XYZ file of C-alpha atoms in Angstrom:
565
model
C 142.178 93.597 162.902
C 143.864 90.191 163.372
C 146.366 91.686 165.787
C 143.506 93.142 167.824
C 141.720 89.793 167.747
C 144.741 87.806 168.948
C 145.151 90.174 171.917
C 142.140 88.438 173.476
C 144.116 85.154 173.647
C 146.714 86.659 175.977
C 144.908 85.939 179.291
C 144.121 82.378 178.140
C 147.544 81.194 176.934
C 147.456 77.926 178.895
C 144.001 77.057 177.589
C 145.077 77.962 174.069
C 148.153 75.734 174.111
C 146.184 72.769 175.524
C 143.676 73.106 172.696
C 146.243 73.928 170.007
C 148.693 71.204 171.038
C 145.954 68.556 171.124
C 144.694 69.650 167.699
C 148.195 69.507 166.175
C 148.908 66.052 167.632
C 145.524 64.839 166.373
C 146.388 66.192 162.928
C 149.720 64.338 162.921
C 147.978 61.090 163.854
C 145.577 61.635 160.947
C 148.620 61.743 158.658
C 149.947 58.516 160.162
C 146.823 56.451 159.497
C 147.301 56.094 155.693
C 150.950 55.085 156.236
C 149.852 52.461 158.767
C 147.373 51.033 156.252
C 150.057 50.992 153.549
C 152.500 49.122 155.820
C 149.740 46.738 156.889
C 148.869 45.743 153.293
C 152.329 45.786 151.714
C 154.485 44.440 154.539
C 152.454 42.815 157.296
C 149.968 40.739 155.284
C 152.616 39.068 153.056
C 154.318 37.742 156.221
C 151.259 35.662 157.077
C 151.919 36.084 160.817
C 148.434 36.189 162.382
C 149.691 36.984 165.910
C 151.709 39.959 164.643
C 148.716 41.122 162.601
C 146.442 41.068 165.677
C 149.113 42.865 167.709
C 149.386 45.586 165.023
C 145.604 45.943 164.964
C 145.547 46.383 168.745
C 148.274 49.006 168.453
C 146.258 50.804 165.769
C 143.196 50.751 168.031
C 145.334 52.305 170.784
C 146.329 55.114 168.442
C 142.667 55.609 167.508
C 141.785 55.753 171.226
C 144.480 58.392 171.802
C 143.173 60.430 168.887
C 139.629 60.119 170.253
C 140.786 61.575 173.578
C 142.607 64.389 171.782
C 139.477 65.200 169.793
C 137.494 65.350 173.056
C 140.014 67.842 174.460
C 139.830 69.968 171.310
C 136.031 70.004 171.273
C 135.503 70.848 174.965
C 138.532 72.918 175.922
C 138.683 74.592 172.540
C 135.082 75.709 172.809
C 135.731 76.808 176.371
C 138.519 79.034 175.043
C 136.100 80.506 172.516
C 133.454 81.092 175.186
C 135.967 82.829 177.481
C 136.973 85.217 174.689
C 133.366 85.854 173.647
C 132.406 86.571 177.271
C 135.283 89.011 177.705
C 134.339 90.845 174.502
C 130.728 91.125 175.612
C 131.847 92.441 179.007
C 134.023 95.111 177.390
C 131.280 96.102 174.962
C 128.725 96.516 177.751
C 131.172 98.439 179.961
C 131.972 100.758 177.042
C 128.319 101.373 176.176
C 127.350 102.233 179.759
C 129.964 105.015 179.718
C 128.874 106.671 176.485
C 127.242 110.083 176.770
C 123.573 110.948 176.540
C 124.194 112.650 173.202
C 125.273 109.292 171.731
C 122.200 107.542 173.148
C 120.023 110.313 171.714
C 120.927 108.954 168.262
C 121.265 105.226 169.075
C 118.555 102.648 168.399
C 118.120 100.249 171.306
C 117.320 97.213 169.142
C 120.447 97.611 167.016
C 122.570 98.186 170.100
C 121.287 95.007 171.752
C 122.012 93.070 168.549
C 125.603 94.335 168.475
C 126.271 93.196 172.036
C 124.508 89.837 171.717
C 123.943 88.483 168.212
C 127.034 90.051 166.604
C 129.305 88.326 169.114
C 127.680 84.889 169.013
C 129.938 83.473 166.295
C 133.157 85.009 167.624
C 133.567 82.136 170.077
C 133.608 79.656 167.187
C 136.167 81.700 165.280
C 138.301 82.157 168.408
C 138.279 78.387 168.894
C 138.778 77.248 165.308
C 140.686 80.200 163.820
C 144.390 79.703 164.679
C 144.291 75.901 164.975
C 142.358 75.425 161.707
C 144.780 77.645 159.809
C 147.893 75.972 161.215
C 146.556 72.411 160.963
C 145.276 73.041 157.439
C 148.744 74.136 156.308
C 150.480 71.347 158.252
C 148.104 68.665 156.959
C 148.208 70.040 153.434
C 152.003 70.065 153.250
C 152.452 66.838 155.225
C 149.987 64.894 153.098
C 151.566 66.139 149.886
C 155.076 65.188 151.078
C 153.889 61.671 151.985
C 152.055 61.333 148.663
C 155.184 62.473 146.850
C 157.264 59.880 148.717
C 154.797 57.134 147.759
C 154.542 58.130 144.075
C 155.822 61.517 142.736
C 153.923 61.466 139.423
C 150.582 60.672 141.049
C 151.207 63.386 143.674
C 151.783 66.028 140.965
C 148.571 64.982 139.174
C 146.681 65.448 142.446
C 148.212 68.882 143.105
C 147.045 70.344 139.766
C 143.526 70.953 141.115
C 144.723 72.788 144.257
C 145.057 76.364 142.868
C 141.538 76.237 141.425
C 140.066 75.000 144.721
C 141.917 77.651 146.768
C 140.686 80.360 144.399
C 137.078 79.178 144.743
C 137.305 79.102 148.547
C 138.824 82.636 148.632
C 136.245 84.184 146.297
C 133.267 82.673 148.059
C 134.713 83.425 151.503
C 134.880 87.166 150.693
C 131.319 87.122 149.371
C 130.106 85.302 152.470
C 131.726 87.914 154.738
C 129.819 90.691 152.966
C 126.602 88.674 153.153
C 126.873 88.107 156.889
C 127.563 91.788 157.531
C 124.311 92.521 155.709
C 122.577 89.859 157.807
C 123.782 91.504 161.023
C 122.498 94.867 159.809
C 119.127 93.243 159.093
C 119.093 91.683 162.564
C 119.605 95.154 164.046
C 116.608 96.567 162.133
C 114.651 93.468 163.077
C 115.386 93.999 166.779
C 114.531 97.699 166.593
C 111.099 96.907 165.178
C 110.524 94.190 167.787
C 111.698 96.302 170.719
C 109.621 99.326 169.708
C 106.460 97.331 169.025
C 106.633 95.426 172.320
C 107.813 98.414 174.368
C 105.024 100.562 172.942
C 102.324 97.875 172.949
C 99.905 100.072 174.906
C 100.149 102.804 172.267
C 99.833 100.236 169.458
C 96.682 98.746 170.927
C 95.144 102.051 171.997
C 95.231 103.221 168.359
C 94.228 99.763 167.060
C 97.386 99.724 164.920
C 98.244 96.037 165.320
C 97.905 95.408 161.575
C 100.170 98.356 160.798
C 102.875 97.004 163.132
C 102.433 93.524 161.644
C 103.025 94.980 158.171
C 106.183 96.815 159.294
C 107.454 93.704 161.038
C 106.663 91.565 157.988
C 108.735 93.903 155.804
C 111.793 93.658 158.062
C 111.247 89.932 158.484
C 111.105 89.405 154.714
C 114.275 91.458 154.163
C 116.087 89.396 156.797
C 114.840 86.181 155.168
C 116.002 87.266 151.705
C 119.471 88.281 152.883
C 119.914 84.998 154.729
C 118.743 82.964 151.717
C 121.314 84.730 149.537
C 124.056 83.875 152.045
C 123.072 80.220 152.157
C 122.872 80.189 148.349
C 126.515 81.269 148.224
C 127.362 78.612 150.791
C 125.603 75.911 148.780
C 127.442 76.813 145.573
C 130.833 76.893 147.302
C 130.247 73.547 149.031
C 128.961 71.896 145.851
C 131.941 73.067 143.783
C 134.373 71.923 146.450
C 132.682 68.529 146.811
C 132.715 67.949 143.076
C 136.352 69.006 142.840
C 137.382 66.530 145.537
C 135.437 63.645 143.984
C 136.858 64.472 140.555
C 140.425 64.259 141.915
C 139.620 60.974 143.652
C 138.377 59.454 140.384
C 141.436 60.749 138.492
C 143.778 59.344 141.174
C 141.911 56.036 141.176
C 142.226 55.647 137.407
C 145.807 56.923 137.178
C 146.843 54.905 140.253
C 145.343 51.752 138.777
C 147.430 52.328 135.681
C 150.592 52.737 137.778
C 149.752 49.546 139.727
C 149.303 47.612 136.457
C 152.620 48.987 135.211
C 154.266 47.851 138.452
C 155.501 51.265 139.591
C 153.067 51.327 142.527
C 152.218 48.567 145.000
C 148.640 47.805 146.068
C 149.258 48.971 149.661
C 150.818 52.193 148.394
C 147.837 52.685 146.070
C 145.337 52.271 148.960
C 147.434 54.517 151.231
C 147.644 57.130 148.474
C 143.849 57.157 148.084
C 143.515 57.680 151.829
C 146.107 60.481 151.704
C 144.081 62.216 148.980
C 141.272 62.551 151.512
C 143.714 63.872 154.101
C 145.270 66.202 151.504
C 141.923 67.780 150.651
C 140.545 67.756 154.181
C 141.975 71.235 154.971
C 140.082 72.619 151.977
C 137.023 70.659 153.029
C 137.314 72.098 156.543
C 137.686 75.605 155.162
C 134.612 75.077 153.023
C 132.724 73.772 156.076
C 133.616 76.796 158.216
C 132.947 79.242 155.389
C 129.610 79.670 157.133
C 131.201 80.393 160.524
C 134.220 82.531 159.659
C 132.390 85.312 157.795
C 129.901 85.547 160.660
C 132.705 85.861 163.183
C 134.625 88.363 161.075
C 131.508 90.465 160.501
C 130.650 90.300 164.208
C 134.188 91.263 165.260
C 134.228 94.239 162.888
C 130.921 95.415 164.313
C 132.331 94.936 167.821
C 135.446 96.988 167.000
C 133.309 99.769 165.527
C 131.363 99.909 168.789
C 134.536 100.030 170.917
C 135.932 102.760 168.659
C 132.941 104.973 169.455
C 134.502 107.863 171.334
C 133.536 108.459 174.950
C 133.115 112.197 174.554
C 132.478 112.740 178.273
C 135.311 111.264 180.341
C 137.508 112.099 183.294
C 139.899 114.827 182.235
C 143.673 114.631 182.770
C 144.378 114.971 186.478
C 140.676 114.758 187.436
C 140.302 114.495 191.202
C 137.716 113.098 193.562
C 135.052 115.578 194.575
C 135.092 115.774 198.358
C 131.871 116.507 200.243
C 130.358 119.361 198.216
C 128.677 122.390 199.797
C 126.523 122.960 196.712
C 127.558 126.398 195.391
C 126.652 126.141 191.685
C 127.755 128.644 189.045
C 127.036 128.746 185.303
C 129.483 131.009 183.472
C 128.429 132.044 179.954
C 127.333 128.470 179.181
C 126.326 127.558 175.637
C 125.292 124.217 174.211
C 124.359 122.844 170.786
C 123.399 119.288 169.811
C 125.931 117.996 167.249
C 127.333 121.500 167.183
C 124.469 122.617 164.925
C 121.295 122.963 167.014
C 121.818 125.745 169.607
C 119.936 125.016 172.825
C 121.638 127.353 175.318
C 123.186 130.734 174.509
C 125.483 132.416 177.032
C 123.637 131.413 180.216
C 125.091 132.695 183.496
C 123.692 132.387 187.035
C 124.708 131.385 190.557
C 123.060 129.257 193.212
C 124.203 129.542 196.824
C 124.588 126.449 199.036
C 121.201 125.428 200.459
C 119.294 127.728 198.088
C 116.259 126.595 196.082
C 116.205 127.962 192.533
C 113.464 127.270 190.003
C 113.847 127.281 186.210
C 110.730 128.106 184.213
C 109.877 128.894 180.640
C 108.184 127.463 177.566
C 109.006 123.961 176.277
C 112.284 123.871 174.354
C 113.734 126.841 176.235
C 116.753 124.781 177.380
C 115.911 124.248 181.066
C 116.313 120.452 181.123
C 119.486 120.585 179.037
C 121.007 123.163 181.397
C 120.474 120.979 184.449
C 121.534 117.806 182.603
C 124.957 119.425 182.260
C 125.376 119.724 186.030
C 126.222 115.985 186.484
C 127.914 116.088 183.047
C 125.385 114.069 181.078
C 126.253 116.669 178.454
C 129.226 119.032 178.378
C 128.905 122.730 177.438
C 130.090 123.687 173.985
C 130.995 127.060 175.446
C 131.599 128.488 178.918
C 131.923 126.428 182.066
C 130.053 125.188 185.150
C 131.588 125.189 188.610
C 130.597 123.698 191.955
C 132.205 125.232 195.042
C 134.413 127.230 192.691
C 135.846 124.178 190.874
C 135.152 123.414 187.208
C 133.059 120.223 187.228
C 135.329 118.795 184.504
C 138.111 118.733 187.110
C 136.142 116.187 189.172
C 135.971 112.505 188.332
C 132.606 111.621 186.823
C 131.735 109.060 189.487
C 132.522 111.325 192.443
C 130.555 114.188 190.833
C 127.472 112.160 189.970
C 127.240 110.530 193.382
C 126.684 114.037 194.828
C 124.030 115.209 192.363
C 120.611 113.573 192.740
C 117.860 113.744 190.115
C 114.120 113.178 190.352
C 112.380 113.590 187.018
C 108.887 113.252 185.581
C 109.878 110.157 183.567
C 110.791 107.655 186.287
C 112.516 104.496 185.071
C 112.116 101.419 187.234
C 113.787 98.077 186.651
C 111.614 94.973 186.432
C 112.986 93.643 189.728
C 111.668 94.059 193.276
C 110.651 97.303 194.939
C 113.548 96.856 197.363
C 116.119 96.618 194.580
C 114.690 99.668 192.817
C 114.928 101.795 195.967
C 118.380 100.433 196.891
C 119.606 101.496 193.431
C 119.998 104.949 194.971
C 122.902 103.647 197.043
C 124.041 100.103 196.408
C 124.878 98.291 199.595
C 122.435 100.275 201.755
C 121.322 98.505 204.912
C 117.753 97.325 205.515
C 117.331 100.051 208.125
C 118.425 102.752 205.657
C 116.054 101.424 202.977
C 113.117 101.392 205.400
C 113.931 104.956 206.503
C 113.940 106.099 202.843
C 110.579 104.334 202.369
C 109.049 106.302 205.248
C 110.562 109.613 204.134
C 109.111 109.137 200.638
C 105.671 108.222 202.065
C 105.839 104.704 200.635
C 105.036 102.940 203.901
C 101.328 102.440 203.162
C 102.082 101.015 199.719
C 104.666 98.577 201.061
C 102.203 97.408 203.738
C 99.534 96.699 201.075
C 101.779 94.807 198.676
C 101.575 90.987 198.954
C 105.324 90.553 199.370
C 106.165 93.980 200.736
C 109.501 95.332 199.514
C 110.181 92.058 197.710
C 107.200 92.537 195.354
C 108.194 92.644 191.690
C 107.179 95.947 190.063
C 107.156 94.690 186.452
C 108.958 96.055 183.400
C 109.455 99.826 183.787
C 107.385 99.639 186.980
C 104.164 98.853 185.133
C 102.589 97.437 188.329
C 102.794 100.836 190.062
C 100.872 104.065 189.475
C 102.540 107.294 188.388
C 102.502 108.681 191.927
C 103.914 105.469 193.377
C 106.753 105.469 190.866
C 107.526 109.083 191.770
C 107.727 108.091 195.430
C 110.163 105.305 194.552
C 112.313 107.884 192.730
C 112.152 110.153 195.802
C 113.081 107.229 198.077
C 116.116 106.602 195.871
C 117.118 110.253 196.267
C 116.678 110.070 200.062
C 118.921 107.014 200.103
C 121.514 108.708 197.899
C 121.421 111.797 200.170
C 123.134 114.176 197.694
C 124.087 117.774 198.573
C 122.710 118.950 195.197
C 119.244 117.953 194.038
C 117.687 118.393 190.580
C 113.891 118.143 190.311
C 112.881 118.020 186.647
C 109.089 118.457 186.474
C 108.805 115.744 189.112
C 105.079 116.312 189.707
C 103.753 117.679 186.408
C 102.142 114.381 185.292
C 100.222 113.799 188.535
C 96.755 114.700 189.671
C 96.375 117.552 192.183
C 95.936 115.377 195.271
C 98.862 113.100 194.437
C 100.920 116.144 193.478
C 100.382 117.677 196.922
C 101.499 114.433 198.586
C 104.598 114.172 196.385
C 105.321 117.871 196.883
C 105.328 117.332 200.656
C 107.847 114.493 200.245
C 109.997 116.655 197.959
C 109.991 119.489 200.478
C 111.354 117.125 203.127
C 113.935 115.877 200.624
C 115.007 119.466 199.827
C 115.885 120.452 203.393
C 119.553 121.343 203.746
C 120.371 120.863 200.051
C 120.991 123.016 197.020
C 117.885 122.445 194.910
C 117.300 123.286 191.244
C 113.711 122.818 190.142
C 112.128 122.749 186.678
C 108.367 123.237 186.774
C 105.502 124.104 184.437
C 102.957 124.524 187.250
C 104.141 127.787 188.728
C 102.201 127.343 191.961
C 104.637 124.567 192.931
C 107.665 126.902 192.879
C 106.275 130.189 194.266
C 108.232 129.688 197.492
C 111.561 129.190 195.668
C 114.332 131.555 196.787
C 114.783 132.661 193.170
C 113.154 131.956 189.818
C 115.091 131.929 186.532
C 113.083 132.480 183.358
C 114.387 130.897 180.139
C 113.299 131.605 176.586
C 114.891 130.339 173.345
C 117.989 129.167 175.201
C 118.623 132.430 177.030
C 118.174 133.475 180.643
C 115.975 136.568 180.318
C 114.601 137.177 183.825
C 115.571 136.370 187.408
C 114.054 137.149 190.773
C 111.539 136.026 193.347
C 107.913 135.264 192.463
C 106.690 138.640 193.705
C 109.486 140.566 191.981
C 108.863 138.912 188.625
C 105.126 139.504 188.891
C 105.693 143.208 189.449
C 107.980 143.438 186.417
C 105.177 142.147 184.188
C 107.524 140.353 181.775
C 107.614 136.807 180.420
C 107.093 135.230 183.870
C 103.953 137.260 184.450
C 102.573 136.086 181.101
C 103.200 132.442 182.051
C 100.670 132.672 184.928
């Protein structure tokens, strides 16, 4: 894990060495201060030379000023290093998540996912900044202070060192407990975010059923669990800090008493005694620093582990070895004995085979749960078959790169998702970089012109979260405008009009008919009157293709299709 963590320093070597070098030099100056005080008391004062004393004081102030500048470098540039690493981790996490398959998102909870990309990485910047330098400087300061103490008075140095193993043991034990506690806290934050995201996202359902008190009770439960876990973590922190503080003060008292005895015996000078007391503080400062960051390190470690777990999530749908760009597709689609099961255990499709010629319109019908939507979701490889294969223009779709395949398959579904930005940006999402002229043409093709003219800011009007400012029919037109802008050779219409009233449905249907011209179109519909003119109709039941033919042919057969009328 540490090796993986240090890999993130590689692009920021210069920044790291500026921070690390400044921190090391600052640490060395800290070691020099007690020696300067010792020399000042034992050697400079007895001379009685006031001019030399003032000159030494000015020199000491200069050293302090240098150390102040070094500390400024460590604080700013060190934190900048941490921020750069944290930002890079968040970028990688987001890029990885956006490439995971639909099957992974089917099981994921949005609130927990958001927490892993945001909250879990918040403390990593602090660890990235303080981690290496704190460890090195702690060891350097620890050893350096002990050597200097030993040179001043060996016996007193050995007395001081007796307490070290106990203090290190306490720090280690409590550090491990704190790591576990912060992992629990991050898990609680995930549950907390899930509850918040669901309650706010579903506020219309909550209020329509007058279930505000129920949601408050659920939120209170998660909130209380989060509170309790955090209190336990801070309880551990308080005990560790208190024990460390008492240990340090105990050593100081012992050194003060023992040092006084050595001074009275004449084996230790007053300046050496004062310098030794100052070195005790320096000697224990690494442990004090470790105790102070006990709060930060476990958070960072817990966050980094969570981050690694996310990155280790397999991208089960990826470009295969030797995948090539899909050139302009004609749109000949073929399903060859295709089967699919969620998690390998819930069969959805069983040996489905059919062909669609370029420019043909084929409708898929059948009861809910028959596998229609899943079948068409495999065409742009949102899912991959667990058996059989799908080809376009005679080529297995797994031999195309994902991006080149998906840019040539357009989808308009019943559940239209709009971003909370402007109408223009939502339409332009169909083809990023489209010109104003192309966007306006898509607006007219999708019959959105009247809406745009009525809006106060036209295309620049914000549509609200998930397009809440628009009606269902208007959102469908935006989805159709996106598809016009994308201009794909293969078009999937997944119940694109089933949630609309009859009048709006007729208007949307007219727009869809214009969109379908010259393309291979696969349509899923529950209202059979909308697909009577399809070239062929495929009837699904329980994951199998059981009937195929035109509307009139299937009516004459008197099978499942006829019963769906």
